[in-house]
CSV table of C-alpha atoms in Angstrom, one decimal:
chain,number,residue,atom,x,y,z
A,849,UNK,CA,-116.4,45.7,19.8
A,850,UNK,CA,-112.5,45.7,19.4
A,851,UNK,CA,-110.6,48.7,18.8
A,852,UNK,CA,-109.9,50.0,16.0
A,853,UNK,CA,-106.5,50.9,15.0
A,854,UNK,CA,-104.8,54.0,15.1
A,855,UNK,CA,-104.2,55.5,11.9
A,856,UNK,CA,-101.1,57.9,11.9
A,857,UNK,CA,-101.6,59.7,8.0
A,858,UNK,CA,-98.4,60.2,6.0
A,859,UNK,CA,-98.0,61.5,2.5
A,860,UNK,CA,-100.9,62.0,0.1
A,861,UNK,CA,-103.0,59.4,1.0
A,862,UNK,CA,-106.6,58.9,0.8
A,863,UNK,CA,-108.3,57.2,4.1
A,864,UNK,CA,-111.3,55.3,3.3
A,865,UNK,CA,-113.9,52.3,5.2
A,866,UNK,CA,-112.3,50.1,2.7
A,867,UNK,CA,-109.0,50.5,3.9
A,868,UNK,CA,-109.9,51.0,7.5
A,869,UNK,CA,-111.6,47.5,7.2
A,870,UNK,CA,-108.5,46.1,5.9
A,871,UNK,CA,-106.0,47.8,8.7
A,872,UNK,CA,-108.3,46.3,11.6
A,873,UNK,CA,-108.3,42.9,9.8
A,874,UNK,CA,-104.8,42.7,9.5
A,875,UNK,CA,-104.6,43.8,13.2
A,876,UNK,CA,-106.5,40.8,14.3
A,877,UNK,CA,-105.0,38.5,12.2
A,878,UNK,CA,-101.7,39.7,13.7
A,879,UNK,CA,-103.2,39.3,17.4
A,880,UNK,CA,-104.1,35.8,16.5
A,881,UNK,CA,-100.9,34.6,15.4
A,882,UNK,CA,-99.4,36.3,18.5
A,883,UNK,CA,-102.3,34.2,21.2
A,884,UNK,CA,-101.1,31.2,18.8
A,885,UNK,CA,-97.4,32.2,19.5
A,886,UNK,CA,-97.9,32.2,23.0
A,887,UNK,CA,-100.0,29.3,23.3
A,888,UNK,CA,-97.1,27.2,21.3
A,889,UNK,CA,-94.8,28.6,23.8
A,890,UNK,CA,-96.4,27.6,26.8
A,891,UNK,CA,-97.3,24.1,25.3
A,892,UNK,CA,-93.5,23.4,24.9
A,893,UNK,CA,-92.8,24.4,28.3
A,894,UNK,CA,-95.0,22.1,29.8
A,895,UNK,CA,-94.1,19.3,27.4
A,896,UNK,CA,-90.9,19.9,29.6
A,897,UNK,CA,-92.0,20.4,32.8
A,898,UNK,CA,-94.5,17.3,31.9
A,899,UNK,CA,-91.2,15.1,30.8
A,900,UNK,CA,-88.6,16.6,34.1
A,901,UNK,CA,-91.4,15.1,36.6
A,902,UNK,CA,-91.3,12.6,34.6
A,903,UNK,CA,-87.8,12.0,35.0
A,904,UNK,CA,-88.1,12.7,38.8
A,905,UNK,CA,-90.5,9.7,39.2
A,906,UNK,CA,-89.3,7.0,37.3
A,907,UNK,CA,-85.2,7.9,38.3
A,908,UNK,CA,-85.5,8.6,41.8
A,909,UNK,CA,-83.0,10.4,42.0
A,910,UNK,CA,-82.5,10.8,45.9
A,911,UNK,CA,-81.6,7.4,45.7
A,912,UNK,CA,-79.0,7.2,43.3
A,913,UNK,CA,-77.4,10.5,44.1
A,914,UNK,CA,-78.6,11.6,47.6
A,915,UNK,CA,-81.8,13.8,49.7
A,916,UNK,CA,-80.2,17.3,48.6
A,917,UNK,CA,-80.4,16.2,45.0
A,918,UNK,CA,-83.2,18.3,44.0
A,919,UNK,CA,-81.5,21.4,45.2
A,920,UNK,CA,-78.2,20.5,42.7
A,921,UNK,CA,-80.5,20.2,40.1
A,922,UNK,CA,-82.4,23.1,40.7
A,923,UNK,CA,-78.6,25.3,40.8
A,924,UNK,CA,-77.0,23.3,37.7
A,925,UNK,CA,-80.3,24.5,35.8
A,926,UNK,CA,-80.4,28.1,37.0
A,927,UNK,CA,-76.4,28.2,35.9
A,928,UNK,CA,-77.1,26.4,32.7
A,929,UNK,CA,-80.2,28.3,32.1
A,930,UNK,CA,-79.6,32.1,33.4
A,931,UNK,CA,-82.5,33.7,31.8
A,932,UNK,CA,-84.9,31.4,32.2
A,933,UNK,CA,-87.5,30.6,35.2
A,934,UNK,CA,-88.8,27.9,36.8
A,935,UNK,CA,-86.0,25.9,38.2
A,936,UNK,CA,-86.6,26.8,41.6
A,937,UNK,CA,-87.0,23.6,44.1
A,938,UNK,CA,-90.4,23.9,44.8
A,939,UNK,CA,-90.9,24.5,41.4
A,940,UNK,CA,-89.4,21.6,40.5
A,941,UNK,CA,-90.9,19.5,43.4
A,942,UNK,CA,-94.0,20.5,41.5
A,943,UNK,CA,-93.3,19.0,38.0
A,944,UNK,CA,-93.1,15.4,40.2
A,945,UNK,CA,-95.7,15.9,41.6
A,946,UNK,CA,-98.0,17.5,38.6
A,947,UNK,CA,-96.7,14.0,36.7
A,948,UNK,CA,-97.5,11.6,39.9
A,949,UNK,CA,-100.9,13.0,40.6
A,950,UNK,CA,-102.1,11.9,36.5
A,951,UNK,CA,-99.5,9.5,35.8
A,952,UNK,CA,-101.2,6.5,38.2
A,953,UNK,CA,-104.9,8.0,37.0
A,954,UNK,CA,-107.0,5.0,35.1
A,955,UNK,CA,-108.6,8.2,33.8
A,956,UNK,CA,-105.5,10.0,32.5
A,957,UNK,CA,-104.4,6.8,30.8
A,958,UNK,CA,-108.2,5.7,28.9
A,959,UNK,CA,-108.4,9.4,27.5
A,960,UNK,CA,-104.5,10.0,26.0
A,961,UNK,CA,-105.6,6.4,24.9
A,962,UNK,CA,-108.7,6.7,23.8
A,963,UNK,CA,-111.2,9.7,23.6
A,964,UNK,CA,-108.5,12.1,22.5
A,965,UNK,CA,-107.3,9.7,20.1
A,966,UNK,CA,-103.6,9.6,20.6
A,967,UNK,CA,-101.8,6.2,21.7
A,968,UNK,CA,-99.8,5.9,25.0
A,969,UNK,CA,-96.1,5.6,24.1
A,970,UNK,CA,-95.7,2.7,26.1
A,971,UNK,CA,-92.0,3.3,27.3
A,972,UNK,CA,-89.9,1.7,30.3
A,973,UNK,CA,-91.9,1.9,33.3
A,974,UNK,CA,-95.3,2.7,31.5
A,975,UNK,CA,-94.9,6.6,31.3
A,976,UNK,CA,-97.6,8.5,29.3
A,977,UNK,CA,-98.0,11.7,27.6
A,978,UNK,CA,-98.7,14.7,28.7
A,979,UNK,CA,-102.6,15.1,27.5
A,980,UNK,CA,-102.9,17.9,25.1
A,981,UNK,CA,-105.4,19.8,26.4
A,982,UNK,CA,-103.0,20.6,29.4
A,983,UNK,CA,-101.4,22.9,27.1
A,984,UNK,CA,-103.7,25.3,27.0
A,985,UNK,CA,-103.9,25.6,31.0
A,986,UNK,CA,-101.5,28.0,32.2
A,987,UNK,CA,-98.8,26.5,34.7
A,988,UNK,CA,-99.4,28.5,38.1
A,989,UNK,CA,-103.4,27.2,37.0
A,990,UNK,CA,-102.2,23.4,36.9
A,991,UNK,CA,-100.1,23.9,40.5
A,992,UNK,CA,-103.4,25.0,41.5
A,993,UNK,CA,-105.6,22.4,40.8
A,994,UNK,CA,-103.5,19.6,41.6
A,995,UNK,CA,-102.8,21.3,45.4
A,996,UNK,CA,-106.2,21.8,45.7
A,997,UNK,CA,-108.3,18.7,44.6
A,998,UNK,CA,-108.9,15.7,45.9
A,999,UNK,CA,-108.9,13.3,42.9
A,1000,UNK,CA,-108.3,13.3,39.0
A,1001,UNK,CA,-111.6,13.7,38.1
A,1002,UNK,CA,-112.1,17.0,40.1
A,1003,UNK,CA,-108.8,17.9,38.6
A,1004,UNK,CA,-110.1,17.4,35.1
A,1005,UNK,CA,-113.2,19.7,35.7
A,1006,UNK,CA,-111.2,22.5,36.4
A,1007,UNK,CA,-108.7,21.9,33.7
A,1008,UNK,CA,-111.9,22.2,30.8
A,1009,UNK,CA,-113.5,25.0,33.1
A,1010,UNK,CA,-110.4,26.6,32.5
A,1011,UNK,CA,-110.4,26.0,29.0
A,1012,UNK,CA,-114.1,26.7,28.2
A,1013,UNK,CA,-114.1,29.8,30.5
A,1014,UNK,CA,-110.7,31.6,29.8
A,1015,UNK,CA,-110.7,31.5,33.4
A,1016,UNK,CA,-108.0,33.9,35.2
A,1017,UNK,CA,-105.9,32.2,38.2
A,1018,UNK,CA,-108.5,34.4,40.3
A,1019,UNK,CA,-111.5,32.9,39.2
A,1020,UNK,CA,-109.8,29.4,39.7
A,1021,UNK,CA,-109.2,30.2,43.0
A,1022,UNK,CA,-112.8,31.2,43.8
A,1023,UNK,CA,-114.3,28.1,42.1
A,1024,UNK,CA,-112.7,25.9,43.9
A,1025,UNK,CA,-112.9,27.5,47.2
A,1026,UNK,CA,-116.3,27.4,46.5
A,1027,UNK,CA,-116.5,23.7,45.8
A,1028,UNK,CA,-117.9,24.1,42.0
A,1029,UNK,CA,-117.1,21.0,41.6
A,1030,UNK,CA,-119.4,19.2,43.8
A,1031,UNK,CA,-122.1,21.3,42.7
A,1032,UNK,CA,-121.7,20.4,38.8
A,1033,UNK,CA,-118.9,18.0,38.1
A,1034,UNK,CA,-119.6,15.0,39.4
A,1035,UNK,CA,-120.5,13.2,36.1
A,1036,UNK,CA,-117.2,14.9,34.3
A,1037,UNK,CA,-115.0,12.1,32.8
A,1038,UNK,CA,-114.2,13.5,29.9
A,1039,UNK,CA,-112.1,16.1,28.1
A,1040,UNK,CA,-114.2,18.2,25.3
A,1041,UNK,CA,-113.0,17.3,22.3
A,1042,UNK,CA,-113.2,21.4,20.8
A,1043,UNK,CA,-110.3,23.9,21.2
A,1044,UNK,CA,-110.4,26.8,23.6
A,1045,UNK,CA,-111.6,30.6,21.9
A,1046,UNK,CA,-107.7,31.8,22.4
A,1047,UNK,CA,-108.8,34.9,23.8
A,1048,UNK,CA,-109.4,36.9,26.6
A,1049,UNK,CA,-107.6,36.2,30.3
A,1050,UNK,CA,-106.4,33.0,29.7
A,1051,UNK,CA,-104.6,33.9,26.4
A,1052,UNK,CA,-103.0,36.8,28.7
């Protein structure tokens, strides 16, 4: 049962159920669009983290500019960016390889192709898209899963156990420690097509 709102009574006023009922739906409405805030944020920020490892693979940019390059990017971000986190090196040695462990993935590529029903943009060097169902993972959750299995299809179980299960970072942990994925997943090659109940831990 959620909580119902605090009512503060000012001036002469008369409280009823009616307007009770209508203070606790505009409270949940207003928690909604807040989880959807949220959820749009952290979509965009992967989006760039998705598009910097990207960048990372397809430039190779030790090459062109030398082995401590990654640390000059990681200090020309944190200047240009202050306030914001995430620029760290291993953070960054992350996004590469968070786009490296999908990007060469036959799986990856036939569902941003296919079941989800987006096309691949085909640019220089074949890069894909971020699959959107990654947006509603939580970033530490992805570093996770891609340290800890084996393959793209173990990582893709976790990913929509995530998502149906609002799982915290915790109960990632425990799942795979505890190999839930040879237990049920074997068969997994799909994403499910239906989005997430925005709610509970994950929406934290």
């Amino acid at each position: 049962m959620q909580d119902q709102p605090q009512i503060i009574k000012s001036g002469n006023v008369s409280i009823d159920d009616n307007y009770r009922a209508w203070l606790q739906s505009l409270k949940t409405r207003l928690q909604q669009s807040q989880i959807k805030a949220a959820v749009r944020v952290n979509s965009a920020m992967l989006e760039f983290y998705w598009s910097l490892g990207r960048d990372i693979v397809a430039m190779k940019p030790e090459q062109l500019w030398g082995k401590g390059i990654i640390n000059q990017l990681s200090l020309d971000l944190k200047a240009m960016f202050p306030d914001q986190t995430g620029f760290s090196v291993s953070n960054l040695n992350n996004m590469k390889r968070w786009y490296s462990f999908y990007s060469q993935s036959v799986i990856i590529r036939h569902q941003v192709g296919g079941e989800l029903g987006t096309e691949i943009g085909h640019q220089a060097g074949g890069e894909i898209p971020m699959p959107p169902q990654f947006a509603y993972v939580p970033w530490r959750h992805h570093v996770e899963i891609i340290t800890k299995c084996a393959s793209v299809e173990e990582a893709i179980f976790y990913v929509g156990k995530v998502i149906e299960g609002n799982w915290s970072r915790r109960q990632l942990e425990d799942n795979i420690a505890s190999s839930l994925f040879s237990k049920q997943g074997k068969a997994i090659t799909n994403f499910h097509d239906r989005l997430p109940a925005l709610q509970g831990k994950l929406a934290q």
